[in-house]
mmCIF file of C-alpha atoms in Angstrom:
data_model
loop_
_atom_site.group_PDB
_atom_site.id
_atom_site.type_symbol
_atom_site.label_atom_id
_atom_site.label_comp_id
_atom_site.label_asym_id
_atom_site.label_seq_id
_atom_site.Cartn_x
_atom_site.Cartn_y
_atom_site.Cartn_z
ATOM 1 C CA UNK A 1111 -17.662 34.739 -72.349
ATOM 2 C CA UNK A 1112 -18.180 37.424 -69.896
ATOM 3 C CA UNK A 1113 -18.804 37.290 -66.361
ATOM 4 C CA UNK A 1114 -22.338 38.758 -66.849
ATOM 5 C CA UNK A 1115 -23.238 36.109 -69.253
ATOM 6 C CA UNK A 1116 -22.062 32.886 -67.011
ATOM 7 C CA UNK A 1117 -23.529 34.277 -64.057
ATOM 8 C CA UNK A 1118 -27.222 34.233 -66.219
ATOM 9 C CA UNK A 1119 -26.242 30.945 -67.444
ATOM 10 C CA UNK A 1120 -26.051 29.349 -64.707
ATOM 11 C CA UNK A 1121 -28.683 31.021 -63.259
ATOM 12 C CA UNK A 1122 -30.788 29.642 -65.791
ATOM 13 C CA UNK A 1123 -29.036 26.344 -65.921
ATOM 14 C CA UNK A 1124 -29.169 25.968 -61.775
ATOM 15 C CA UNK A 1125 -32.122 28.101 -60.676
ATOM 16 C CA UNK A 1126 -29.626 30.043 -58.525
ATOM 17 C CA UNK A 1127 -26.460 32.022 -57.933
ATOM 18 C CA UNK A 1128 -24.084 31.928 -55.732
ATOM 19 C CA UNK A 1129 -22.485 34.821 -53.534
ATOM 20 C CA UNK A 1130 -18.626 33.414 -55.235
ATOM 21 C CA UNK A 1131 -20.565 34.549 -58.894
ATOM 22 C CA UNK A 1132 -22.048 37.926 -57.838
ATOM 23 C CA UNK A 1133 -18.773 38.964 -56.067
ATOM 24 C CA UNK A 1134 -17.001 38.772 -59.374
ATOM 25 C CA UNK A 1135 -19.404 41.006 -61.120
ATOM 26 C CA UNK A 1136 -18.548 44.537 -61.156
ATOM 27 C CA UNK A 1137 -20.936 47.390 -60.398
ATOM 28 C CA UNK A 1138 -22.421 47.711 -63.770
ATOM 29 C CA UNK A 1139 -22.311 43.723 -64.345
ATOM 30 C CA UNK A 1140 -24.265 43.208 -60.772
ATOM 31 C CA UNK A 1141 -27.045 46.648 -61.640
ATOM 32 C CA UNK A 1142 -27.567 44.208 -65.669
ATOM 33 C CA UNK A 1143 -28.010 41.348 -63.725
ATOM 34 C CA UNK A 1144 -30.327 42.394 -61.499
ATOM 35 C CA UNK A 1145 -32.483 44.286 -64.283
ATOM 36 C CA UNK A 1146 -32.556 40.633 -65.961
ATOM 37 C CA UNK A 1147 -33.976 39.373 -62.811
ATOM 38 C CA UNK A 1148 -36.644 41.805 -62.629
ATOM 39 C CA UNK A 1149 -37.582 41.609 -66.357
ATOM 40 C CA UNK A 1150 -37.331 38.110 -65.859
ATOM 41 C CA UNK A 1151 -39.864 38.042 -63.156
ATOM 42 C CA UNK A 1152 -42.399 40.357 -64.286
ATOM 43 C CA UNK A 1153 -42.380 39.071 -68.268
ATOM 44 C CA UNK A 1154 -40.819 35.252 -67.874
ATOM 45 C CA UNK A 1155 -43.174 34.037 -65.485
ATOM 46 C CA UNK A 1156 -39.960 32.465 -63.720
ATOM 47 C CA UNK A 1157 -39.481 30.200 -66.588
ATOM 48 C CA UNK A 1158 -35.743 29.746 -66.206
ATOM 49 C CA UNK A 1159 -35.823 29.286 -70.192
ATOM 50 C CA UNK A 1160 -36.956 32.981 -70.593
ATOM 51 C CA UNK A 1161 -34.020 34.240 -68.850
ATOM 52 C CA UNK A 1162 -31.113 36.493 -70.673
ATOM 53 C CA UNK A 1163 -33.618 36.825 -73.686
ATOM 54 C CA UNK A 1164 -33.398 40.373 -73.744
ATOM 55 C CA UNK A 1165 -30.147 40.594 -71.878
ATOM 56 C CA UNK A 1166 -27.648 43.742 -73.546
ATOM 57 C CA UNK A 1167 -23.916 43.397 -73.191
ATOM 58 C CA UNK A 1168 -22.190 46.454 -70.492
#
């Protein structure tokens, strides 16, 4: 599993990240992630269930 997909895992799973899980992402990884957030906000209504549905592997 990539690095991308754990960190929105366990995002989902937890609620949150930690700084140890965004420091492994590289550039690209960190720019998906934070895309997913924002969809994720503005279409998921925060519903950690919602999250990674449209995520695209980098």
């Amino acid at each position: 599993m990539s690095v991308l997909k754990e960190a929105i895992e366990k995002l989902r799973e937890t609620g949150s990240i930690g700084l140890e899980d965004l420091k492994a992402l590289k550039l690209k990884e960190l720019e998906a992630l934070s895309e997913e957030i924002q969809y994720w906000c503005l279409y998921g209504n925060g519903k950690p269930e919602k999250l990674g549905k449209k995520h695209k592997e980098h």
